[in-house]
Coordinates of C-alpha atoms in Angstrom, one line a residue:
X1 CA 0.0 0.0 0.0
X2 CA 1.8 3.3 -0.8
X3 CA 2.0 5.4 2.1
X4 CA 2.4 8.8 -0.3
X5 CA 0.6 10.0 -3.3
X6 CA 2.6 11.9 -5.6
X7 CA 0.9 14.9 -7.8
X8 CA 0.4 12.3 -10.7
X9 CA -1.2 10.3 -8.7
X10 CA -3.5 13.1 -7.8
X11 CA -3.9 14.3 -11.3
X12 CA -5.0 10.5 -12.5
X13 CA -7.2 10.5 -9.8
X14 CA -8.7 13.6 -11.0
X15 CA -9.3 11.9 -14.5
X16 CA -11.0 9.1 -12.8
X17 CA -13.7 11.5 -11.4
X18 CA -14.0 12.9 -14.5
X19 CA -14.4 10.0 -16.5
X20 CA -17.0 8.3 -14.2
X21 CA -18.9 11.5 -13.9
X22 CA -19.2 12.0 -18.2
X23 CA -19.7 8.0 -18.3
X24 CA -22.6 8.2 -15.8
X25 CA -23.5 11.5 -17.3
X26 CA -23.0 12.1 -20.6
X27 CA -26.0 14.7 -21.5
X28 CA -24.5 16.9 -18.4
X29 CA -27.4 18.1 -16.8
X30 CA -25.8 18.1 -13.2
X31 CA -24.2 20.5 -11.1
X32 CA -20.8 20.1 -8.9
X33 CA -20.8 21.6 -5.4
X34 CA -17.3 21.6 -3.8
X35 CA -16.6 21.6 0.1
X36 CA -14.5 23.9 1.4
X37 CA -11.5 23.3 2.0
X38 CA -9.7 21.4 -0.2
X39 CA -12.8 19.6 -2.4
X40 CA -14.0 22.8 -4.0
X41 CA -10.3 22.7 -5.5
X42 CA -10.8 19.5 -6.5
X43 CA -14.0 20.5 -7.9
X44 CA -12.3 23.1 -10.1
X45 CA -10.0 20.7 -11.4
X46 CA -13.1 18.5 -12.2
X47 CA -14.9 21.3 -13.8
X48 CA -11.5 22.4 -15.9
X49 CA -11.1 18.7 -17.0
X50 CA -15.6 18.8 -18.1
X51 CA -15.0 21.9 -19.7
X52 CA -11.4 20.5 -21.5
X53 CA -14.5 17.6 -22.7
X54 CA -16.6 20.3 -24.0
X55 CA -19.0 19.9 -21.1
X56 CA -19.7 23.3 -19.3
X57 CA -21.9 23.0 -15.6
X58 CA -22.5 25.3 -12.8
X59 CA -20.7 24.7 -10.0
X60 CA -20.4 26.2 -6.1
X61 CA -18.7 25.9 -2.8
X62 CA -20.1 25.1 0.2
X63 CA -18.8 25.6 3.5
X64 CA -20.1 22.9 6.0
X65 CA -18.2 24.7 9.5
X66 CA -21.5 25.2 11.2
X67 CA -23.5 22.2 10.3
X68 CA -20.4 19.6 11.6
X69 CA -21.8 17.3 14.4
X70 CA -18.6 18.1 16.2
X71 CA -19.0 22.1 17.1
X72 CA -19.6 21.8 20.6
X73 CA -16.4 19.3 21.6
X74 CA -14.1 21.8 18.8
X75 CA -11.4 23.6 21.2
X76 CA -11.4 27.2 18.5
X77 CA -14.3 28.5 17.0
X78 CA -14.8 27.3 13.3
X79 CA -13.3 29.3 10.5
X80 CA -16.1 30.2 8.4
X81 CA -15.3 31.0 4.7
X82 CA -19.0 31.1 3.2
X83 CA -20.7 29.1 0.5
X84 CA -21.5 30.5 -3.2
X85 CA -24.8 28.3 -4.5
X86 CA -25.1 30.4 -7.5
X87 CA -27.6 27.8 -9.4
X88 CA -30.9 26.9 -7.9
X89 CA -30.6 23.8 -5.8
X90 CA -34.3 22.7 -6.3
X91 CA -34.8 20.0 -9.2
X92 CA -30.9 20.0 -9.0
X93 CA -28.6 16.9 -9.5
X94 CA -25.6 17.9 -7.4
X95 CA -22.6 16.0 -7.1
X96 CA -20.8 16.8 -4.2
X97 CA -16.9 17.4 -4.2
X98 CA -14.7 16.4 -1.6
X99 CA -11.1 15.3 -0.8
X100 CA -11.3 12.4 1.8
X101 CA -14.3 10.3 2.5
X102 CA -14.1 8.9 5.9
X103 CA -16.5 8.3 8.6
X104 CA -19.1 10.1 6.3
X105 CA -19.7 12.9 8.8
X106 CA -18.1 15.7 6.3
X107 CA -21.1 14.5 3.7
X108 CA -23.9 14.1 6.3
X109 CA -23.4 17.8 6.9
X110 CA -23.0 18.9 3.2
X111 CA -26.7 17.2 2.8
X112 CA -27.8 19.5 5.6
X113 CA -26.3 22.1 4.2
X114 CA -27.8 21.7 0.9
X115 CA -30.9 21.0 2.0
X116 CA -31.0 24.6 3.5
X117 CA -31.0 26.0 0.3
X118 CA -33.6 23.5 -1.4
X119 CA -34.8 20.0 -2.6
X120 CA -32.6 18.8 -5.2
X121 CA -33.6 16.0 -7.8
X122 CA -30.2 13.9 -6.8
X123 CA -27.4 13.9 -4.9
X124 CA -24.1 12.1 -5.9
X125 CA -20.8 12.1 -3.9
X126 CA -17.7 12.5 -5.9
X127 CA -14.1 11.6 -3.7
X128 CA -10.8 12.1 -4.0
X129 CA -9.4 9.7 -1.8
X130 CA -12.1 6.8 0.2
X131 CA -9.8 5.6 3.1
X132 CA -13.1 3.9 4.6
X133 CA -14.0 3.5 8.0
X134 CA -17.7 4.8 7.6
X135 CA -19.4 5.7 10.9
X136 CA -22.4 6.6 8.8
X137 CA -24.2 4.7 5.9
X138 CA -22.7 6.5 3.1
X139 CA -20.9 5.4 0.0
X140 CA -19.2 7.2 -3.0
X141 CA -20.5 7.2 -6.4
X142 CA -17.4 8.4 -7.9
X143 CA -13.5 7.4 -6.4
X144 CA -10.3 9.3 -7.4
X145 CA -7.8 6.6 -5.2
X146 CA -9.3 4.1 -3.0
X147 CA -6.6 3.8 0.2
X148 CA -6.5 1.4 2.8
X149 CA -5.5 3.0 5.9
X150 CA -5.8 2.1 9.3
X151 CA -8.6 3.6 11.4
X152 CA -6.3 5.8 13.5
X153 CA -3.9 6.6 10.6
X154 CA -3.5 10.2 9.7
X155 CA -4.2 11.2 6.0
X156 CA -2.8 14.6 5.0
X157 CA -4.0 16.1 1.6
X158 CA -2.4 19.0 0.2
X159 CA -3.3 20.4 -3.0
X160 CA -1.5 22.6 -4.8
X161 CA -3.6 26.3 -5.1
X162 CA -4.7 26.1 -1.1
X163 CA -0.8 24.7 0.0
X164 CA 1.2 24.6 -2.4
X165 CA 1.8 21.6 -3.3
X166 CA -0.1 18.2 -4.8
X167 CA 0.8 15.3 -2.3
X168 CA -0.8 12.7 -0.1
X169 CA 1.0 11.2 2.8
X170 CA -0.6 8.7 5.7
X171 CA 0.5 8.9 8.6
X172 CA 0.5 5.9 11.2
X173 CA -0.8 6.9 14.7
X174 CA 1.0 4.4 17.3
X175 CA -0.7 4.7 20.0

């Protein structure tokens, strides 16, 4: 199992979305909806690569830092960044963008979130990297990199326009 992702990796992982997303919807008719921070970059990349295909959808960012099931056991205050939904989310198919599915948390509180602004037709989950260990009853439609990790590992994304650099690297936690 590699233990680090290299920006190649990242990038093929990126056509893998892409490809799966045009296979499964070829007419277009659906609408990508990043989470903040680090999916709604991988959503842009998504959304270059659709529009490199000739295929042009709406797409937004959503910022989940209020809706987390987490809030009252955080140490700081959440760093809110605001969402842009600049499409109407009723009737909608969103896929939602993110970089790491794990425990399914992250995407139970982008479907509150979304629901907020509306009823959509269909929701789809789009992932990066799916390192398992669901605590919730959600799976992805679309996979970039499916990675085994341990439940306790540490996965660190970085992507290049919010740090600088395209890499993956899981960490083992010892304890």
């Amino acid at each position: 199992m590699p233990r680090a992702l290299t920006e190649t990796d990242i990038a093929q992982a990126v056509k893998l979305l892409t490809a799966g997303i045009l296979e499964r919807n070829p007419q277009a008719g659906f609408v990508l909806v990043g989470l903040r921070s680090r999916g709604d970059e991988v959503a842009e990349r998504i959304l270059s690569a659709l529009e490199g295909e000739g295929v042009k959808v709406p797409m937004g960012v959503l910022d989940i830092s209020l809706y987390r099931d987490d809030l009252a056991h955080l140490n700081s205050n959440p760093k809110l960044q605001g969402s842009e939904i600049p499409f109407a989310v009723d009737g909608a198919h969103i896929i939602i963008v993110d970089d790491v599915l794990f425990t399914g948390r992250t995407v139970r509180s982008a479907i509150d979130a979304i629901m907020d602004y509306g009823r959509p037709a269909k929701i789809e989950l789009a992932v990066l990297i799916d390192r398992g260990h669901r605590e919730l009853p959600f799976a992805p439609d679309y996979i970039g990199i499916k990675l085994e990790t341990k439940r306790m590992d540490y996965v660190d994304v970085k992507l290049k326009d919010t740090d600088g650099v395209d890499s993956v690297e899981v960490t083992e936690n010892k304890d």
